[in-house]
Short mmCIF file of C-alpha atoms and ligand atoms in Angstrom, two decimals:
data_model
loop_
_atom_site.label_atom_id
_atom_site.label_comp_id
_atom_site.label_asym_id
_atom_site.label_seq_id
_atom_site.Cartn_x
_atom_site.Cartn_y
_atom_site.Cartn_z
CA MET U 1049 74.67 106.44 155.52
CA THR U 1050 76.97 109.07 154.08
CA ASP U 1051 78.33 106.62 151.51
CA ASP U 1052 76.88 107.92 148.23
CA THR U 1053 77.36 104.68 146.34
CA ALA U 1054 75.56 102.60 148.92
CA THR U 1055 72.73 105.09 149.15
CA ALA U 1056 72.36 105.27 145.39
CA GLY U 1057 72.39 101.45 145.16
CA ALA U 1058 69.76 101.11 147.86
CA LYS U 1059 67.47 103.58 146.13
CA LYS U 1060 68.18 102.08 142.68
CA ARG U 1061 69.14 105.51 141.41
CA PRO U 1062 72.49 105.17 139.66
CA PRO U 1063 74.01 108.67 139.47
CA ARG U 1064 75.25 108.06 135.91
CA GLU U 1065 71.73 107.89 134.58
CA ALA U 1066 70.85 111.19 136.11
CA GLU U 1067 73.91 112.63 134.41
CA ALA U 1068 72.97 111.21 131.01
CA ASP U 1069 69.49 112.65 131.40
CA SER U 1070 70.92 116.11 131.69
CA LEU U 1071 72.49 115.94 128.22
CA PRO U 1072 70.63 118.13 125.73
CA ALA U 1073 68.25 116.38 123.33
CA ALA U 1074 69.81 114.07 120.75
CA GLY U 1075 68.93 116.44 117.90
CA ASP U 1076 70.69 119.34 119.62
CA MET U 1077 73.76 117.20 120.27
CA ALA U 1078 73.85 116.11 116.63
CA SER U 1079 73.72 119.69 115.45
CA LEU U 1080 76.49 120.71 117.88
CA ALA U 1081 78.61 117.84 116.57
CA ALA U 1082 77.86 118.73 112.95
CA GLY U 1083 78.83 122.34 113.58
CA LEU U 1084 82.11 121.34 115.15
CA ARG U 1085 82.85 118.81 112.42
CA SER U 1086 82.36 121.38 109.67
CA LEU U 1087 84.52 123.88 111.58
CA ALA U 1088 87.28 121.27 111.95
CA GLY U 1089 87.14 120.47 108.24
CA SER U 1090 86.82 124.07 107.04
CA GLY U 1091 89.38 125.63 104.74
CA ARG U 1092 89.91 128.45 107.19
CA HIS U 1093 90.65 126.31 110.25
CA GLY U 1094 91.35 122.81 108.96
CA ARG U 1095 95.10 123.21 109.28
CA ALA U 1096 94.93 124.52 112.83
CA PHE U 1097 92.66 121.64 113.86
CA SER U 1098 94.97 119.09 112.31
CA PHE U 1099 97.93 120.74 114.03
CA LEU U 1100 96.10 120.62 117.33
CA ARG U 1101 95.44 116.91 116.88
CA SER U 1102 99.11 116.26 116.20
CA LEU U 1103 99.91 117.64 119.66
CA ALA U 1104 97.60 115.20 121.41
CA ALA U 1105 100.20 112.45 121.81
CA SER U 1106 102.25 114.68 124.05
CA PRO U 1107 100.03 117.58 125.04
CA PRO U 1108 101.54 120.86 126.24
CA ARG U 1109 100.46 121.79 129.75
CA VAL U 1110 98.95 125.12 128.66
CA ILE U 1111 97.65 126.09 125.23
CA LEU U 1112 96.65 129.66 124.45
CA LEU U 1113 94.22 130.02 121.55
CA GLU U 1114 94.05 133.48 119.98
CA GLY U 1115 92.50 134.75 116.74
CA GLY U 1116 89.24 133.52 115.23
CA SER U 1117 85.97 134.46 116.90
CA ALA U 1118 85.12 133.87 120.57
CA LYS U 1119 82.83 130.99 119.64
CA GLU U 1120 85.47 129.40 117.42
CA ARG U 1121 88.03 129.63 120.20
CA ALA U 1122 85.63 127.93 122.63
CA ASP U 1123 84.87 125.22 120.06
CA PHE U 1124 88.58 124.64 119.50
CA ALA U 1125 89.15 124.31 123.23
CA LEU U 1126 86.40 121.71 123.60
CA TYR U 1127 87.68 119.86 120.54
CA TRP U 1128 91.11 119.69 122.14
CA GLY U 1129 89.59 118.10 125.25
CA MET U 1130 87.87 115.52 123.04
CA ALA U 1131 91.02 114.81 121.02
CA LEU U 1132 92.76 113.99 124.31
CA ASN U 1133 89.99 111.89 125.79
CA CYS U 1134 87.81 110.39 123.03
CA GLU U 1135 87.07 106.71 123.59
CA ALA U 1136 86.77 105.84 119.90
CA PRO U 1137 89.01 108.13 117.82
CA LEU U 1138 88.29 107.96 114.10
CA SER U 1139 91.93 107.91 113.04
CA ASP U 1140 95.16 107.64 114.89
CA GLY U 1141 97.68 108.43 112.21
CA GLU U 1142 100.40 111.05 111.88
CA ASP U 1143 97.71 113.66 112.04
CA GLY U 1144 96.89 112.58 115.58
CA ALA U 1145 93.68 111.28 117.06
CA GLU U 1146 90.52 112.63 115.46
CA PRO U 1147 87.76 112.60 118.08
CA CYS U 1148 84.57 110.78 117.05
CA LEU U 1149 82.20 113.46 118.45
CA ALA U 1150 79.77 110.64 119.24
CA CYS U 1151 81.09 108.57 122.17
CA PRO U 1152 79.88 109.36 125.72
CA VAL U 1153 83.07 111.31 126.47
CA CYS U 1154 82.82 113.46 123.33
CA LEU U 1155 79.11 114.09 123.90
CA LYS U 1156 79.70 115.25 127.46
CA PHE U 1157 82.48 117.56 126.32
CA LEU U 1158 80.22 118.94 123.58
CA ALA U 1159 77.54 119.62 126.17
CA ARG U 1160 80.18 120.98 128.57
CA LEU U 1161 79.02 118.46 131.19
CA HIS U 1162 82.00 116.13 131.49
CA ARG U 1163 83.18 115.69 135.08
CA ASP U 1164 86.82 116.23 134.10
CA LEU U 1165 86.04 119.40 132.19
CA PHE U 1166 86.12 122.79 133.86
CA PHE U 1167 84.79 125.47 131.56
CA LEU U 1168 85.13 128.94 133.06
CA ASP U 1169 83.26 131.25 130.75
CA GLY U 1170 84.46 134.84 130.63
CA THR U 1171 82.27 135.90 127.70
CA ALA U 1172 79.58 137.43 129.90
CA GLY U 1173 81.67 138.97 132.67
CA SER U 1174 84.68 138.52 134.91
CA ILE U 1175 86.14 135.17 135.86
CA THR U 1176 86.44 135.53 139.63
CA ILE U 1177 88.95 134.20 142.11
CA ASP U 1178 86.21 132.05 143.67
CA GLU U 1179 85.67 130.24 140.39
CA VAL U 1180 89.39 129.66 140.01
CA ARG U 1181 89.65 128.47 143.63
CA ALA U 1182 86.87 125.94 143.07
CA VAL U 1183 88.85 124.46 140.17
CA ARG U 1184 92.11 124.64 142.05
CA ALA U 1185 90.72 122.63 144.94
CA THR U 1186 90.36 119.57 142.71
CA LEU U 1187 93.59 119.79 140.75
CA GLY U 1188 95.56 117.64 143.18
CA GLU U 1189 93.24 114.70 142.45
CA ALA U 1190 93.46 112.38 139.47
CA ALA U 1191 90.97 112.81 136.63
CA ARG U 1192 87.72 111.06 137.49
CA GLU U 1193 86.60 109.37 134.32
CA SER U 1194 89.02 110.21 131.55
CA LYS U 1195 92.71 110.37 130.75
CA TYR U 1196 93.08 114.13 130.99
CA ARG U 1197 91.39 116.72 133.09
CA VAL U 1198 90.77 119.77 130.93
CA VAL U 1199 90.53 123.28 132.37
CA ILE U 1200 89.26 125.84 129.84
CA LEU U 1201 89.39 129.55 130.61
CA SER U 1202 87.25 130.92 127.84
CA GLU U 1203 88.06 134.59 127.13
CA ALA U 1204 90.74 134.63 129.82
CA GLN U 1205 91.15 138.40 129.45
CA SER U 1206 88.13 138.43 131.79
CA LEU U 1207 90.15 136.98 134.67
CA THR U 1208 90.34 139.48 137.49
CA GLU U 1209 93.92 140.14 138.55
CA ALA U 1210 93.53 138.06 141.70
CA ALA U 1211 91.98 135.23 139.68
CA ALA U 1212 94.82 135.35 137.14
CA ASN U 1213 97.39 135.06 139.92
CA ALA U 1214 95.51 132.14 141.49
CA MET U 1215 95.43 130.53 138.06
CA LEU U 1216 99.21 130.91 137.74
CA LYS U 1217 99.64 128.94 140.95
CA SER U 1218 97.24 126.29 139.66
CA LEU U 1219 99.33 125.85 136.52
CA GLU U 1220 102.33 124.96 138.66
CA GLU U 1221 100.52 122.72 141.14
CA ALA U 1222 98.34 120.65 138.82
CA LEU U 1223 99.06 116.97 138.25
CA PRO U 1224 100.64 116.10 134.86
CA ALA U 1225 97.35 114.71 133.56
CA THR U 1226 95.76 118.15 133.69
CA VAL U 1227 95.83 120.42 130.66
CA PHE U 1228 94.78 124.06 130.49
CA VAL U 1229 93.40 126.04 127.59
CA LEU U 1230 93.25 129.81 127.68
CA THR U 1231 91.37 131.62 124.95
CA ALA U 1232 91.62 135.33 124.19
CA PRO U 1233 91.25 137.58 121.13
CA GLN U 1234 94.97 138.36 121.32
CA ARG U 1235 97.76 137.27 123.64
CA GLU U 1236 98.47 140.91 124.51
CA ARG U 1237 95.24 140.95 126.49
CA LEU U 1238 96.61 138.50 129.08
CA LEU U 1239 99.19 138.76 131.84
CA PRO U 1240 102.62 138.20 130.29
CA THR U 1241 103.34 135.61 132.99
CA LEU U 1242 100.38 133.54 131.74
CA VAL U 1243 101.42 133.91 128.11
CA SER U 1244 105.01 132.90 128.79
CA ARG U 1245 103.81 129.58 130.23
CA SER U 1246 101.57 128.90 127.23
CA TRP U 1247 101.99 127.24 123.92
CA VAL U 1248 100.30 129.77 121.59
CA LEU U 1249 98.18 128.73 118.62
CA THR U 1250 96.82 131.52 116.41
CA LEU U 1251 93.60 130.84 114.56
CA ALA U 1252 92.76 132.55 111.29
CA TRP U 1253 90.91 135.82 111.75
CA PRO U 1254 87.35 135.99 110.50
CA ASP U 1255 87.59 137.10 106.90
CA PRO U 1256 84.73 139.47 106.12
CA LEU U 1257 85.83 139.83 102.50
CA VAL U 1258 85.15 136.25 101.54
CA ALA U 1259 82.99 134.72 104.21
CA LYS U 1260 79.39 135.44 105.06
CA GLU U 1261 79.43 132.98 107.93
CA ASP U 1262 79.91 135.70 110.57
CA GLY U 1263 77.00 137.65 109.19
CA ALA U 1264 79.27 140.16 107.44
CA ASP U 1265 78.46 141.09 103.90
CA PRO U 1266 81.57 141.16 101.66
CA GLU U 1267 80.36 144.27 99.80
CA THR U 1268 79.86 146.15 103.08
CA ALA U 1269 83.27 145.01 104.26
CA ARG U 1270 84.93 146.19 101.06
CA GLY U 1271 83.30 149.59 101.41
CA TRP U 1272 84.50 149.91 105.00
CA ALA U 1273 88.02 148.81 104.02
CA ALA U 1274 88.12 151.71 101.55
CA THR U 1275 86.81 154.17 104.13
CA ALA U 1276 89.28 152.96 106.77
CA ALA U 1277 92.25 153.08 104.39
CA LYS U 1278 91.39 156.60 103.28
CA PHE U 1279 90.89 157.85 106.84
CA LEU U 1280 94.14 156.37 108.12
CA ALA U 1281 96.02 157.93 105.21
CA THR U 1282 94.38 161.37 105.22
CA GLY U 1283 92.34 161.79 108.42
CA SER U 1284 89.19 162.39 106.41
CA GLY U 1285 86.22 160.59 104.90
CA LEU U 1286 85.14 158.68 108.00
CA PHE U 1287 82.97 161.06 110.01
CA ASP U 1288 80.81 161.97 106.99
CA ARG U 1289 79.90 158.35 106.80
CA THR U 1290 79.49 157.46 110.48
CA GLY U 1291 77.72 160.78 111.20
CA ALA U 1292 75.04 160.25 108.56
CA ARG U 1293 71.71 159.03 109.84
CA GLY U 1294 71.84 155.22 109.79
CA GLY U 1295 75.37 155.53 108.39
CA VAL U 1296 76.76 152.68 110.43
CA ASP U 1297 74.97 149.82 112.16
CA ALA U 1298 76.49 147.15 114.39
CA ALA U 1299 77.30 144.90 111.41
CA GLY U 1300 79.03 147.81 109.68
CA ALA U 1301 81.11 148.69 112.73
CA LEU U 1302 82.12 145.06 113.14
CA ALA U 1303 83.03 144.86 109.46
CA LEU U 1304 85.17 147.97 109.83
CA ILE U 1305 86.98 146.44 112.80
CA LEU U 1306 87.38 143.07 111.11
CA VAL U 1307 88.97 144.48 107.96
CA CYS U 1308 91.52 146.22 110.18
CA GLN U 1309 92.16 143.07 112.22
CA ARG U 1310 92.60 141.14 109.03
CA ALA U 1311 95.08 143.64 107.64
CA MET U 1312 97.00 143.46 110.91
CA ALA U 1313 97.06 139.67 110.78
CA GLN U 1314 98.43 139.90 107.24
CA VAL U 1315 101.27 142.05 108.50
CA PHE U 1316 102.06 139.44 111.15
CA SER U 1317 102.24 136.82 108.44
CA GLY U 1318 104.61 138.94 106.35
CA MET U 1319 102.18 140.51 103.87
CA THR U 1320 102.83 144.22 104.16
CA GLY U 1321 101.14 145.56 101.06
CA GLU U 1322 104.48 146.06 99.33
CA GLY U 1323 104.50 145.92 95.56
CA ILE U 1324 100.88 147.07 95.30
CA ALA U 1325 100.48 150.71 94.28
CA PRO U 1326 98.96 152.96 96.97
CA GLY U 1327 95.27 153.47 96.30
CA ALA U 1328 94.99 150.36 94.11
CA SER U 1329 93.65 148.15 96.90
CA PRO U 1330 92.18 149.33 100.21
CA GLU U 1331 93.24 146.06 101.85
CA ALA U 1332 96.87 146.58 100.78
CA ASP U 1333 96.70 150.21 101.96
CA LEU U 1334 95.47 149.04 105.35
CA ALA U 1335 98.21 146.43 105.58
CA ARG U 1336 100.76 149.14 104.73
CA PHE U 1337 99.40 151.28 107.55
CA PHE U 1338 99.80 148.51 110.13
CA ALA U 1339 103.22 147.56 108.72
CA SER U 1340 104.35 151.15 109.37
CA LEU U 1341 103.63 150.87 113.11
CA PRO U 1342 106.40 149.90 115.52
CA GLU U 1343 105.72 146.73 117.47
CA ASN U 1344 104.57 148.40 120.69
CA ARG U 1345 102.00 150.45 118.76
CA LEU U 1346 100.83 147.36 116.88
CA ALA U 1347 100.04 145.83 120.26
CA ILE U 1348 98.02 148.92 121.19
CA ALA U 1349 96.23 148.80 117.84
CA GLY U 1350 95.33 145.17 118.52
CA ALA U 1351 93.91 146.03 121.92
CA VAL U 1352 91.95 148.99 120.50
CA LEU U 1353 90.39 146.78 117.82
CA ALA U 1354 89.52 144.08 120.35
CA GLU U 1355 87.98 146.60 122.69
CA GLY U 1356 85.96 148.06 119.83
CA GLN U 1357 84.73 144.61 118.89
CA GLU U 1358 83.62 143.96 122.46
CA SER U 1359 81.89 147.32 122.69
CA VAL U 1360 79.86 146.68 119.56
CA THR U 1361 78.91 143.27 120.90
CA ALA U 1362 77.91 144.95 124.18
CA GLN U 1363 75.55 147.20 122.16
CA VAL U 1364 77.47 150.44 122.48
CA ASN U 1365 76.40 152.88 119.74
CA PRO U 1366 78.16 151.56 116.60
CA ALA U 1367 78.94 155.05 115.24
CA LEU U 1368 80.67 156.01 118.49
CA VAL U 1369 82.69 152.82 118.48
CA ALA U 1370 83.70 153.24 114.83
CA ASP U 1371 84.85 156.83 115.44
CA TRP U 1372 86.69 155.91 118.63
CA VAL U 1373 88.52 152.95 117.11
CA MET U 1374 89.56 154.74 113.94
CA THR U 1375 90.65 157.90 115.74
CA ARG U 1376 92.79 155.87 118.14
CA LEU U 1377 94.38 154.05 115.20
CA TYR U 1378 94.97 157.31 113.34
CA LEU U 1379 96.77 158.76 116.37
CA LEU U 1380 99.12 155.77 116.44
CA ARG U 1381 100.68 156.82 113.13
CA PRO U 1382 104.44 157.37 113.43
CA LYS U 1383 105.28 161.09 113.73
CA GLY U 1384 106.40 162.90 110.61
CA ARG U 1385 104.12 160.87 108.39
CA SER U 1386 101.72 162.99 106.39
ZN1 ZN V 2851 84.65 110.28 121.04
#
């Protein structure tokens, strides 16, 4: 009587049907798929998606996705699971398998309901050791209905220390057909022991100067870039603006943080604002500021910006966040610089 299959057969209640019923409505699934398809084909991320696909033939055990927005990182992670497991890939060329986003496997990944998908979501709070243990308990078994079992730790900076250590053990114990994806704003936010086991893929940062897709207005962003550049060079011009009534709302504070993150990303990709006269372009001035920081301070700057971003998202007063972030950055300036 404890045999599930026999019981289900006797009651004519195949468990698969119950599972299919729990998928969101067809219209919702189609819009999820359309969103992912346009992200995968976008100018900003197309190359990273195609690169990801090219890894599918021989997937690394652990991928760390940094950069982009939290939602984009989660979408990338799910897409990776589909690229590995899709039953009807659209192409299978040099570019790797392109998942169809329509077969039962893809649909269940999209809805985060696939039985071989573990999606631990750190966006709302900590990922606890109990959650990690629950995943770990199954890692010695083969995948149930697909080629690869996919364990996603979304916003893995939310792992408690105990959970991160349990996860490290899981990485070593898991069967070869298990792949892990960690997502985080920046690799510096994770335990170095986790990062050193990961294959890191950096997504393009949201670009507030050209894209309205994140809700940022390019004009606002440009204004904040000028304010930030001036403040980091002279220590003035910021508090007048943030202290004014209604001087900075959440969108403004996010724009301020994003222009700094973007300038920092430019420095990482070798664009240091050289050859552009100081004062001619706020973006180049910002890049020059970050290029002047030694590597250990750049890491701190990255963490400060990420923390600021999270605080704004968590509804902390935007003016306080803007002042805190910019003051911290200002204090990172190398000594002897006027
Ligand atoms: Zn598919």
